[in-house]
Amino acid sequence: MWDPSHSFCKTSMSSLTNKRILLGVTGGIAAYKSAELIRRLQDRGADVRVVMTRAATEFITPLTLQALSGHPVHQDLLNAETESVMGHIELARWADLILIAPASANFIARLAQGHGDDLLTTLCLASESPIAVAPAMNQAMWANEATQENVAALASKHVRIFGPDEGLQACGEVGAGRLLDVDGIVLLTEKVFPSHLLDGKKVVITAGPTREAIDPVRYISNNSSGKQGYALAEAAIEAGAQVVLISGPTGLPAPDRSRRVDVVSADEMFDAVMKEVGDADIFIGVAAVADYKPVHREEQKIKKGDAPSNQVLRIDLIENPDIISGVGHLAGRPYTVGFAAETQNVVEYARKKLTKKNLDMVVANDVSDTSIGFNSDDNRITVLWADREVELPKLSKRNVATRIIELIAQGLREAGRS
Ligand code: PMT
């Protein structure tokens, strides 16, 4: 049974659980971020061992990375001490993935040319496991034709390239070449190992806002960007599900391998959901569905001066159908997950929605905080079931989505429906 007193990260099933990751650290100022990366990979269940190039040790000490990884750090090809703990060929065989982060321009060049003149390049040559590099360098070095050719050569040999990011660099310049943020590297690392958590399941997800027409050019809507719902669609696809994404108007591209159904109003979303949900295993209602719509949609554009003499123009509103409540009360309903967008008493109100709408799980978020609510890149959620709840730290919406998919898979297992 799940023990909610454990921290979420340690108890959740991740595609990195028990995966053996050989982290190569090369020379560059971003080497200090490898300390955080080790921790985050371990949080996701990975066993991490570290190889450092000589240049990397100028930026962060082997002792730091040894303490964090819990294993001796390997540095030299012909070091009798570390070879006796685990020889380099054994180390190459041990790894499920070799991840080089940060990867300097020099290292990328040597890897592309097949060098084997230090421990890290030798391990890459000797390993049959996937290799990923997260480049980090000055923007001009990244843009240099030689680097671009080397990166293209690696990509053509199926080496995965994680990043780089753009922005302000340690040297004061701005451009592409920054190490991808640690969350992003972890996420891409997880993608190397599909989780299979929802293999063969049909998942229907609603996302984005709805628009309720007042006249041909005006509508009532809200600030939902669709980011959280689309991130969930991507996470479900990665977990092996067939995803139908029923989306209100957003500017986002449909995730690869999803089937997107575009809708505008709550009524249209209701019809699309009811059409799709009959054979679904899971329904996730992320959409910010308008609770009310105008009773009448004016045929022509309302004109200035159309207001009566007291200058108050009234628009009468009527309730929209509650889509998720409709799904929650279907006989033989799918595992039904709602969201609760609250501005106060977040958990208390979310729990009421869980009961009233007859849901299996509710994801509560505080939308009064603009850094985590509508249209933000991050979210902080509390997940509630009838008998328990778990609070997650602030994470990117993509990472939140991965956690939610894991919790849904766990909920399905516990309900004997996996
Ligand atoms: O799209 P983003 O910019 O990334 O923002 C994400 C988000 C804040 C929209 C998302 O995290 C979120 O909280 N979605 C739910 C928004 C909402 O409408 O919450 P609610 O508390 O009003 O509704 C509760 C649940 O009922 C939701 O699952 C909602 O989809 C559903 N509902 C609501 C009204 C209605 N008529 N039909 C419904 O199905």
Coordinates of N, CA, C and O and ligand atoms in Angstrom, one line a residue, residues 206-209 222-229 266 283-291 320-325 337-342 353 357 359 363 365 367 372-376 379 381 397, ligand 1:
T206 N -9.6 17.0 -21.6 CA -10.0 18.3 -22.0 C -9.0 19.3 -21.6 O -8.3 19.2 -20.6
A207 N -8.8 20.3 -22.5 CA -7.8 21.3 -22.2 C -8.2 22.7 -22.7 O -9.1 22.8 -23.6
G208 N -7.6 23.7 -22.1 CA -7.8 25.1 -22.7 C -9.1 25.7 -22.1 O -9.8 25.1 -21.3
P209 N -9.5 26.9 -22.7 CA -10.7 27.5 -22.2 C -11.9 27.2 -23.1 O -11.7 26.5 -24.2
N222 N -11.8 32.8 -20.5 CA -10.9 32.9 -19.4 C -9.5 32.8 -19.9 O -9.3 32.6 -21.1
N223 N -8.5 32.8 -19.0 CA -7.1 32.9 -19.4 C -6.4 31.5 -19.5 O -5.2 31.5 -19.6
S224 N -7.2 30.5 -19.6 CA -6.5 29.2 -19.7 C -5.7 29.1 -21.0 O -6.3 29.4 -22.1
S225 N -4.5 28.7 -20.9 CA -3.6 28.6 -22.1 C -3.6 27.3 -22.8 O -3.2 27.1 -23.9
G226 N -4.1 26.3 -22.0 CA -4.0 24.9 -22.4 C -2.7 24.2 -22.1 O -2.6 23.0 -22.3
K227 N -1.7 24.9 -21.5 CA -0.4 24.3 -21.2 C -0.5 23.1 -20.3 O 0.1 22.1 -20.6
Q228 N -1.3 23.2 -19.3 CA -1.3 22.0 -18.3 C -2.0 20.8 -19.0 O -1.5 19.7 -18.9
G229 N -3.1 21.1 -19.7 CA -3.8 20.0 -20.4 C -3.0 19.3 -21.5 O -2.9 18.1 -21.6
A266 N -18.6 25.4 -24.3 CA -18.8 24.3 -23.4 C -19.8 23.2 -23.9 O -19.6 22.0 -23.7
F283 N -10.5 9.6 -17.9 CA -11.0 10.9 -18.4 C -10.3 11.9 -17.4 O -10.4 11.8 -16.2
I284 N -9.7 12.9 -18.0 CA -9.0 14.0 -17.2 C -9.6 15.3 -17.7 O -9.4 15.7 -18.8
G285 N -10.3 16.0 -16.8 CA -10.9 17.3 -17.1 C -10.0 18.4 -16.7 O -10.1 18.9 -15.5
V286 N -9.2 18.9 -17.6 CA -8.3 20.0 -17.3 C -8.8 21.4 -17.8 O -8.4 22.4 -17.3
A287 N -9.8 21.3 -18.7 CA -10.3 22.5 -19.3 C -10.9 23.4 -18.3 O -11.5 23.0 -17.3
A288 N -10.7 24.7 -18.5 CA -11.4 25.7 -17.8 C -12.7 26.0 -18.5 O -12.8 26.9 -19.3
V289 N -13.7 25.2 -18.2 CA -15.0 25.3 -18.9 C -15.8 26.5 -18.3 O -15.9 26.6 -17.0
A290 N -16.3 27.3 -19.1 CA -17.1 28.5 -18.6 C -18.3 27.9 -17.9 O -19.0 27.0 -18.4
D291 N -18.5 28.4 -16.7 CA -19.7 27.9 -15.9 C -21.0 28.4 -16.5 O -22.0 27.8 -16.3
N320 N -23.9 26.4 -17.9 CA -23.5 25.4 -18.9 C -23.6 24.0 -18.3 O -23.6 23.9 -17.0
P321 N -23.7 23.0 -19.1 CA -23.6 21.6 -18.5 C -22.3 21.4 -17.8 O -21.3 21.9 -18.3
D322 N -22.3 20.7 -16.7 CA -21.1 20.3 -16.0 C -20.6 19.0 -16.7 O -21.1 17.9 -16.5
I323 N -19.5 19.2 -17.5 CA -19.0 18.0 -18.3 C -18.5 16.9 -17.4 O -18.9 15.7 -17.6
I324 N -17.6 17.2 -16.5 CA -17.0 16.2 -15.7 C -18.0 15.5 -14.8 O -17.9 14.3 -14.5
S325 N -18.9 16.3 -14.3 CA -19.9 15.7 -13.4 C -20.8 14.7 -14.2 O -21.1 13.6 -13.8
V337 N -10.8 12.0 -13.5 CA -9.9 12.9 -12.7 C -10.3 14.4 -13.1 O -10.3 14.8 -14.2
G338 N -10.6 15.1 -12.0 CA -11.0 16.5 -12.3 C -9.8 17.4 -11.8 O -8.9 17.0 -11.0
F339 N -9.9 18.7 -12.2 CA -9.0 19.7 -11.7 C -9.9 20.6 -10.8 O -11.1 20.7 -11.1
A340 N -9.3 21.3 -9.9 CA -10.1 22.3 -9.1 C -9.2 23.6 -9.1 O -8.1 23.6 -8.6
A341 N -9.7 24.6 -9.8 CA -9.0 25.9 -9.8 C -9.6 26.8 -8.7 O -10.8 27.2 -8.8
E342 N -8.9 27.0 -7.7 CA -9.4 27.7 -6.5 C -8.6 28.9 -6.2 O -7.4 29.0 -6.6
K353 N -15.6 19.2 -4.6 CA -15.8 18.8 -6.0 C -15.6 17.3 -6.2 O -16.3 16.7 -7.0
K357 N -19.0 15.8 -7.8 CA -18.9 15.4 -9.2 C -18.6 13.9 -9.3 O -18.5 13.4 -10.4
L359 N -15.9 12.0 -8.5 CA -14.6 11.8 -9.2 C -13.8 10.8 -8.4 O -14.0 10.6 -7.2
V363 N -7.2 17.2 -8.8 CA -5.9 17.9 -8.8 C -6.3 19.4 -8.5 O -6.9 20.1 -9.3
N365 N -5.3 23.3 -7.7 CA -4.3 24.3 -7.9 C -4.9 25.7 -7.5 O -6.0 26.0 -7.7
V367 N -5.2 29.2 -8.2 CA -5.1 30.1 -9.4 C -5.0 31.6 -9.0 O -5.0 32.5 -9.9
I372 N 1.8 30.3 -10.9 CA 1.5 28.8 -11.0 C 0.1 28.6 -11.6 O -0.3 27.4 -11.7
G373 N -0.6 29.6 -12.0 CA -2.0 29.3 -12.4 C -2.2 29.3 -13.9 O -1.4 28.7 -14.6
F374 N -3.2 30.1 -14.3 CA -3.5 30.2 -15.7 C -2.3 30.7 -16.5 O -1.6 31.7 -16.0
N375 N -1.9 30.1 -17.6 CA -1.0 30.6 -18.5 C 0.5 30.7 -18.0 O 1.4 31.2 -18.6
S376 N 0.7 30.1 -16.8 CA 2.1 30.1 -16.3 C 2.8 28.8 -16.8 O 2.1 27.9 -17.3
N379 N 3.4 24.9 -12.1 CA 2.2 24.7 -11.3 C 2.6 24.1 -9.9 O 3.7 23.5 -9.8
I381 N 0.6 21.7 -7.1 CA -0.7 21.0 -7.0 C -0.8 20.2 -5.7 O 0.2 19.8 -5.1
K397 N 4.9 22.6 -15.6 CA 3.7 21.9 -15.9 C 3.9 20.6 -16.5 O 3.2 19.6 -16.3
Ligands
PMT1 O1 -4.5 26.0 -19.2 P1 -3.4 26.6 -18.3 O2 -3.1 28.0 -18.6 O3 -2.2 25.7 -18.3 O4 -4.0 26.6 -16.8 C1 -4.2 25.4 -16.2 C2 -5.6 25.5 -15.4 C3 -5.4 26.5 -14.2 C4 -6.7 25.8 -16.3 C5 -5.8 24.0 -14.8 O5 -4.7 23.6 -14.0 C6 -7.1 23.9 -14.0 O6 -7.2 24.2 -12.8 N1 -8.2 23.5 -14.7 C7 -9.5 23.4 -14.2 C8 -10.2 24.8 -14.4 C9 -11.6 24.8 -13.8 O7 -12.5 25.1 -14.6 O8 -11.7 24.5 -12.6 P2 -13.1 24.5 -11.8 O9 -12.7 24.3 -10.4 O10 -14.0 25.6 -12.2 O11 -13.8 23.1 -12.3 C10 -13.7 21.9 -11.6 C11 -13.7 20.8 -12.6 O12 -14.9 20.7 -13.3 C12 -12.6 20.9 -13.7 O13 -12.1 19.6 -14.0 C13 -13.4 21.4 -14.9 O14 -12.8 20.9 -16.2 C14 -14.7 20.8 -14.7 N2 -15.9 21.5 -15.3 C15 -16.2 22.8 -14.8 C16 -17.3 23.4 -15.3 C17 -18.1 22.8 -16.2 N3 -19.2 23.3 -16.8 N4 -17.8 21.5 -16.7 C18 -16.7 20.9 -16.2 O15 -16.4 19.8 -16.6

